[in-house]
Amino acid sequence: MPEKQAKGFGFGEKDQMFELGQLKQTPEAPKKKSLLLDIAESRAAKILLKQRGGDIRLTGNPIIDTFKRLNQFLIDHSKVKTKEKAIFFRLLSVMLNAGLPLVRSLNTLGVQMEKTPKLSNTLFEMGKAIEGGSSLSEAMQSYPEIFQDAEVGVVKAGEASGQLNNTLKSLANDVEKAASIAGKVKGALIYPTVILSLLVVAIFLMMILVVPQITKLFTQTGNELPLPTRILIFMSEFSVQYWPVLLGVAVLFVIGFGWYRTTRSGRFVLDWLKLHAPIFGDLFRKAALSKFARGFANLMSSGVPIIKSIEIVSHSIGNEVYKRRLVLTSEDMKRGIPMAENLSNSKLFPKMLVNMVEVGEQTAQLENVMEKVADFYDEEIDTMVNSLSKIMEPLILVVIGVTVGGLVAAIMLPIMQLTDLSGTF
């Protein structure tokens, strides 16, 4: 009779592999299995096996393994929030200023930031890369989905100048300000987006659930229905008959839109539309200018040359329209055209900003001037967000009122007709 085998943990050494899952079901097996589990889970045993050229293999439940792989997939494809990056830069600056080695600081922060798995894993990997001879900026450059080009450039300049501690502290401040601005812009968009989305869903449900019941009542009268009511009934019948098609089109639109925004041309078109959108266009424009001015000032103050600063910040500005314009600006400056003159040829940069850049070039204080420009646009954004919140509420109420009023009118007009007819008899 074949001996049964059970799945479990295992470890091996060179060509010989001991499998806990392959322990024979003998009276001694439970003791052996317990002992081997203790050994397998012992860090000392793992180190010893690695020194002797062995390895450790864990074989477990396939369902658990599947969930682990799914969890790892979600971690790999998650995003690190800007606020979390700012915390990382600030804590790293504090640790380095206290005299801790760079690798030890990264490993410590990796443990401390375990609630952000992607950033935590990245910090451990960066520590390994630095142990292998890479610099901090080179290690950061390997993770472009987390660290922007401007951040890498600032750190690289700080390493070259020997002022990495102060550079990281300054970088943390700038990243926090950028996160604050981005949060305010998103906050201004969330309220109207949510309200209008709920309104669309409510209308759709009303078309397929409520209106068909009312339609039966109206058609039984045999009277000619008013135009608004006929339109409402047509929309309802179309929604009821073709709702799977409408749902499929909506899903395809979302998927297609998500793909289109990942293409270069798609990003350019969408960013152009954002800059020219009614009400919110000016907000997006000022947010981009603030990010450009602050990133440029930070790079310049860290010792990065002016043309290189423009090239780096163009890839970190987050707007394809401004990116292309700044790339052209850097190329023109290589041919000797001053920055202010170059920016004045584009409508993307207001006259005030161009004049400030010109003053900065003439006084050799460009980084300080651009820092003030960034602060100015930050204040402008605060003012706009507060104003928009006051404007959007009445606008949304008007939209809701017109929509609900139209539906009520379409339903009440036939009822009023019936009342008038009954009054004539």
PDB file of C-alpha atoms in Angstrom, residues 263-423:
ATOM      1  CA  THR A 263      -0.968  57.327 -25.285  1.00  0.00           C
ATOM      2  CA  ARG A 264       1.164  60.387 -25.925  1.00  0.00           C
ATOM      3  CA  SER A 265      -1.336  61.971 -28.309  1.00  0.00           C
ATOM      4  CA  GLY A 266      -4.158  61.166 -25.891  1.00  0.00           C
ATOM      5  CA  ARG A 267      -2.383  62.858 -22.997  1.00  0.00           C
ATOM      6  CA  PHE A 268      -1.747  65.933 -25.137  1.00  0.00           C
ATOM      7  CA  VAL A 269      -5.380  66.231 -26.261  1.00  0.00           C
ATOM      8  CA  LEU A 270      -6.793  65.664 -22.773  1.00  0.00           C
ATOM      9  CA  ASP A 271      -4.337  68.104 -21.181  1.00  0.00           C
ATOM     10  CA  TRP A 272      -5.190  70.692 -23.845  1.00  0.00           C
ATOM     11  CA  LEU A 273      -8.884  70.222 -23.108  1.00  0.00           C
ATOM     12  CA  LYS A 274      -8.225  70.630 -19.378  1.00  0.00           C
ATOM     13  CA  LEU A 275      -6.402  73.915 -19.957  1.00  0.00           C
ATOM     14  CA  HIS A 276      -9.287  75.240 -22.089  1.00  0.00           C
ATOM     15  CA  ALA A 277     -12.160  73.853 -20.022  1.00  0.00           C
ATOM     16  CA  PRO A 278     -14.762  76.395 -18.882  1.00  0.00           C
ATOM     17  CA  ILE A 279     -14.554  77.399 -15.219  1.00  0.00           C
ATOM     18  CA  PHE A 280     -11.767  74.909 -14.372  1.00  0.00           C
ATOM     19  CA  GLY A 281      -9.303  75.672 -17.196  1.00  0.00           C
ATOM     20  CA  ASP A 282      -7.646  78.563 -15.377  1.00  0.00           C
ATOM     21  CA  LEU A 283      -7.253  76.390 -12.276  1.00  0.00           C
ATOM     22  CA  PHE A 284      -5.412  73.671 -14.225  1.00  0.00           C
ATOM     23  CA  ARG A 285      -3.213  76.306 -15.875  1.00  0.00           C
ATOM     24  CA  LYS A 286      -2.173  77.887 -12.582  1.00  0.00           C
ATOM     25  CA  ALA A 287      -1.520  74.465 -11.031  1.00  0.00           C
ATOM     26  CA  ALA A 288       0.844  73.618 -13.913  1.00  0.00           C
ATOM     27  CA  LEU A 289       2.611  76.985 -13.642  1.00  0.00           C
ATOM     28  CA  SER A 290       3.027  76.551  -9.884  1.00  0.00           C
ATOM     29  CA  LYS A 291       4.551  73.105 -10.363  1.00  0.00           C
ATOM     30  CA  PHE A 292       6.877  74.406 -13.080  1.00  0.00           C
ATOM     31  CA  ALA A 293       8.048  77.408 -11.068  1.00  0.00           C
ATOM     32  CA  ARG A 294       8.620  75.469  -7.842  1.00  0.00           C
ATOM     33  CA  GLY A 295      10.368  72.546  -9.517  1.00  0.00           C
ATOM     34  CA  PHE A 296      12.581  74.880 -11.543  1.00  0.00           C
ATOM     35  CA  ALA A 297      13.474  76.971  -8.476  1.00  0.00           C
ATOM     36  CA  ASN A 298      14.335  73.874  -6.448  1.00  0.00           C
ATOM     37  CA  LEU A 299      16.612  72.497  -9.168  1.00  0.00           C
ATOM     38  CA  MET A 300      18.344  75.834  -9.672  1.00  0.00           C
ATOM     39  CA  SER A 301      18.910  76.347  -5.938  1.00  0.00           C
ATOM     40  CA  SER A 302      20.438  72.847  -5.783  1.00  0.00           C
ATOM     41  CA  GLY A 303      23.038  73.818  -8.370  1.00  0.00           C
ATOM     42  CA  VAL A 304      21.517  72.291 -11.505  1.00  0.00           C
ATOM     43  CA  PRO A 305      22.253  74.426 -14.628  1.00  0.00           C
ATOM     44  CA  ILE A 306      19.348  76.427 -16.027  1.00  0.00           C
ATOM     45  CA  ILE A 307      18.883  74.482 -19.281  1.00  0.00           C
ATOM     46  CA  LYS A 308      19.172  71.145 -17.504  1.00  0.00           C
ATOM     47  CA  SER A 309      16.639  72.350 -14.924  1.00  0.00           C
ATOM     48  CA  ILE A 310      14.118  73.132 -17.659  1.00  0.00           C
ATOM     49  CA  GLU A 311      14.691  69.744 -19.295  1.00  0.00           C
ATOM     50  CA  ILE A 312      14.157  67.908 -16.012  1.00  0.00           C
ATOM     51  CA  VAL A 313      11.094  69.859 -14.898  1.00  0.00           C
ATOM     52  CA  SER A 314       9.472  69.436 -18.325  1.00  0.00           C
ATOM     53  CA  HIS A 315       9.182  65.697 -17.645  1.00  0.00           C
ATOM     54  CA  SER A 316       7.750  66.241 -14.161  1.00  0.00           C
ATOM     55  CA  ILE A 317       5.204  68.980 -14.762  1.00  0.00           C
ATOM     56  CA  GLY A 318       2.376  66.515 -15.355  1.00  0.00           C
ATOM     57  CA  ASN A 319       0.935  68.288 -18.401  1.00  0.00           C
ATOM     58  CA  GLU A 320       1.853  67.210 -21.931  1.00  0.00           C
ATOM     59  CA  VAL A 321       1.105  70.646 -23.427  1.00  0.00           C
ATOM     60  CA  TYR A 322       3.496  72.430 -21.076  1.00  0.00           C
ATOM     61  CA  LYS A 323       6.011  69.605 -21.408  1.00  0.00           C
ATOM     62  CA  ARG A 324       6.312  70.047 -25.174  1.00  0.00           C
ATOM     63  CA  ARG A 325       6.607  73.812 -24.831  1.00  0.00           C
ATOM     64  CA  LEU A 326       9.374  73.532 -22.212  1.00  0.00           C
ATOM     65  CA  VAL A 327      11.286  71.020 -24.346  1.00  0.00           C
ATOM     66  CA  LEU A 328      11.267  73.577 -27.184  1.00  0.00           C
ATOM     67  CA  THR A 329      12.326  76.262 -24.699  1.00  0.00           C
ATOM     68  CA  SER A 330      15.396  74.283 -23.614  1.00  0.00           C
ATOM     69  CA  GLU A 331      16.367  73.668 -27.246  1.00  0.00           C
ATOM     70  CA  ASP A 332      16.033  77.378 -28.090  1.00  0.00           C
ATOM     71  CA  MET A 333      18.089  78.354 -25.037  1.00  0.00           C
ATOM     72  CA  LYS A 334      20.897  76.108 -26.260  1.00  0.00           C
ATOM     73  CA  ARG A 335      20.953  78.336 -29.358  1.00  0.00           C
ATOM     74  CA  GLY A 336      21.379  81.423 -27.181  1.00  0.00           C
ATOM     75  CA  ILE A 337      17.792  82.695 -26.854  1.00  0.00           C
ATOM     76  CA  PRO A 338      17.139  83.989 -23.292  1.00  0.00           C
ATOM     77  CA  MET A 339      14.536  82.191 -21.212  1.00  0.00           C
ATOM     78  CA  ALA A 340      12.220  85.209 -20.822  1.00  0.00           C
ATOM     79  CA  GLU A 341      12.235  85.947 -24.551  1.00  0.00           C
ATOM     80  CA  ASN A 342      11.512  82.308 -25.279  1.00  0.00           C
ATOM     81  CA  LEU A 343       8.588  82.049 -22.864  1.00  0.00           C
ATOM     82  CA  SER A 344       7.088  85.297 -24.184  1.00  0.00           C
ATOM     83  CA  ASN A 345       6.521  83.604 -27.560  1.00  0.00           C
ATOM     84  CA  SER A 346       3.972  81.227 -26.020  1.00  0.00           C
ATOM     85  CA  LYS A 347       0.494  82.016 -24.708  1.00  0.00           C
ATOM     86  CA  LEU A 348       0.940  79.298 -22.080  1.00  0.00           C
ATOM     87  CA  PHE A 349       3.025  81.647 -19.913  1.00  0.00           C
ATOM     88  CA  PRO A 350       1.363  84.836 -18.595  1.00  0.00           C
ATOM     89  CA  LYS A 351       3.011  88.219 -18.999  1.00  0.00           C
ATOM     90  CA  MET A 352       3.588  88.471 -15.254  1.00  0.00           C
ATOM     91  CA  LEU A 353       5.621  85.255 -15.181  1.00  0.00           C
ATOM     92  CA  VAL A 354       7.667  86.323 -18.223  1.00  0.00           C
ATOM     93  CA  ASN A 355       8.459  89.683 -16.612  1.00  0.00           C
ATOM     94  CA  MET A 356       9.529  87.972 -13.375  1.00  0.00           C
ATOM     95  CA  VAL A 357      11.806  85.607 -15.307  1.00  0.00           C
ATOM     96  CA  GLU A 358      13.344  88.567 -17.120  1.00  0.00           C
ATOM     97  CA  VAL A 359      14.065  90.307 -13.816  1.00  0.00           C
ATOM     98  CA  GLY A 360      15.569  87.110 -12.420  1.00  0.00           C
ATOM     99  CA  GLU A 361      17.871  86.728 -15.417  1.00  0.00           C
ATOM    100  CA  GLN A 362      19.029  90.341 -15.184  1.00  0.00           C
ATOM    101  CA  THR A 363      19.723  90.161 -11.431  1.00  0.00           C
ATOM    102  CA  ALA A 364      21.098  86.578 -11.394  1.00  0.00           C
ATOM    103  CA  GLN A 365      18.427  85.682  -8.818  1.00  0.00           C
ATOM    104  CA  LEU A 366      16.292  83.473 -11.037  1.00  0.00           C
ATOM    105  CA  GLU A 367      15.786  80.701  -8.466  1.00  0.00           C
ATOM    106  CA  ASN A 368      14.577  83.157  -5.802  1.00  0.00           C
ATOM    107  CA  VAL A 369      12.271  84.897  -8.260  1.00  0.00           C
ATOM    108  CA  MET A 370      10.752  81.606  -9.405  1.00  0.00           C
ATOM    109  CA  GLU A 371      10.181  80.580  -5.791  1.00  0.00           C
ATOM    110  CA  LYS A 372       8.139  83.754  -5.318  1.00  0.00           C
ATOM    111  CA  VAL A 373       6.254  83.023  -8.544  1.00  0.00           C
ATOM    112  CA  ALA A 374       5.364  79.568  -7.223  1.00  0.00           C
ATOM    113  CA  ASP A 375       4.132  81.053  -3.934  1.00  0.00           C
ATOM    114  CA  PHE A 376       2.039  83.572  -5.875  1.00  0.00           C
ATOM    115  CA  TYR A 377       0.320  80.874  -7.917  1.00  0.00           C
ATOM    116  CA  ASP A 378      -0.258  78.783  -4.797  1.00  0.00           C
ATOM    117  CA  GLU A 379      -2.151  81.703  -3.267  1.00  0.00           C
ATOM    118  CA  GLU A 380      -4.064  82.181  -6.517  1.00  0.00           C
ATOM    119  CA  ILE A 381      -5.093  78.527  -6.466  1.00  0.00           C
ATOM    120  CA  ASP A 382      -6.317  78.824  -2.868  1.00  0.00           C
ATOM    121  CA  THR A 383      -8.447  81.811  -3.842  1.00  0.00           C
ATOM    122  CA  MET A 384      -9.823  80.069  -6.942  1.00  0.00           C
ATOM    123  CA  VAL A 385     -10.717  76.881  -5.075  1.00  0.00           C
ATOM    124  CA  ASN A 386     -12.636  78.863  -2.462  1.00  0.00           C
ATOM    125  CA  SER A 387     -14.423  80.835  -5.171  1.00  0.00           C
ATOM    126  CA  LEU A 388     -15.254  77.726  -7.205  1.00  0.00           C
ATOM    127  CA  SER A 389     -16.768  75.995  -4.197  1.00  0.00           C
ATOM    128  CA  LYS A 390     -19.133  78.953  -3.807  1.00  0.00           C
ATOM    129  CA  ILE A 391     -19.944  79.093  -7.528  1.00  0.00           C
ATOM    130  CA  MET A 392     -20.425  75.363  -8.135  1.00  0.00           C
ATOM    131  CA  GLU A 393     -23.127  74.829  -5.504  1.00  0.00           C
ATOM    132  CA  PRO A 394     -25.703  77.162  -7.120  1.00  0.00           C
ATOM    133  CA  LEU A 395     -24.735  75.944 -10.610  1.00  0.00           C
ATOM    134  CA  ILE A 396     -25.306  72.322  -9.620  1.00  0.00           C
ATOM    135  CA  LEU A 397     -28.615  73.251  -8.001  1.00  0.00           C
ATOM    136  CA  VAL A 398     -29.670  74.924 -11.261  1.00  0.00           C
ATOM    137  CA  VAL A 399     -28.739  71.813 -13.279  1.00  0.00           C
ATOM    138  CA  ILE A 400     -30.616  69.552 -10.867  1.00  0.00           C
ATOM    139  CA  GLY A 401     -33.594  71.912 -10.828  1.00  0.00           C
ATOM    140  CA  VAL A 402     -33.831  72.084 -14.624  1.00  0.00           C
ATOM    141  CA  THR A 403     -33.513  68.292 -14.951  1.00  0.00           C
ATOM    142  CA  VAL A 404     -36.051  67.474 -12.259  1.00  0.00           C
ATOM    143  CA  GLY A 405     -38.356  70.235 -13.480  1.00  0.00           C
ATOM    144  CA  GLY A 406     -38.294  68.820 -17.005  1.00  0.00           C
ATOM    145  CA  LEU A 407     -39.163  65.333 -15.757  1.00  0.00           C
ATOM    146  CA  VAL A 408     -41.977  66.628 -13.553  1.00  0.00           C
ATOM    147  CA  ALA A 409     -43.380  68.718 -16.408  1.00  0.00           C
ATOM    148  CA  ALA A 410     -43.322  65.746 -18.789  1.00  0.00           C
ATOM    149  CA  ILE A 411     -45.252  63.658 -16.251  1.00  0.00           C
ATOM    150  CA  MET A 412     -47.685  66.313 -15.019  1.00  0.00           C
ATOM    151  CA  LEU A 413     -48.765  67.756 -18.370  1.00  0.00           C
ATOM    152  CA  PRO A 414     -50.853  64.684 -19.379  1.00  0.00           C
ATOM    153  CA  ILE A 415     -52.382  64.545 -15.904  1.00  0.00           C
ATOM    154  CA  MET A 416     -53.361  68.199 -16.176  1.00  0.00           C
ATOM    155  CA  GLN A 417     -54.884  67.480 -19.602  1.00  0.00           C
ATOM    156  CA  LEU A 418     -56.978  64.680 -18.102  1.00  0.00           C
ATOM    157  CA  THR A 419     -58.118  67.014 -15.340  1.00  0.00           C
ATOM    158  CA  ASP A 420     -59.158  69.659 -17.862  1.00  0.00           C
ATOM    159  CA  LEU A 421     -61.032  67.089 -19.945  1.00  0.00           C
ATOM    160  CA  SER A 422     -62.877  65.742 -16.922  1.00  0.00           C
ATOM    161  CA  GLY A 423     -63.838  69.274 -15.963  1.00  0.00           C
TER     162      GLY A 423
END
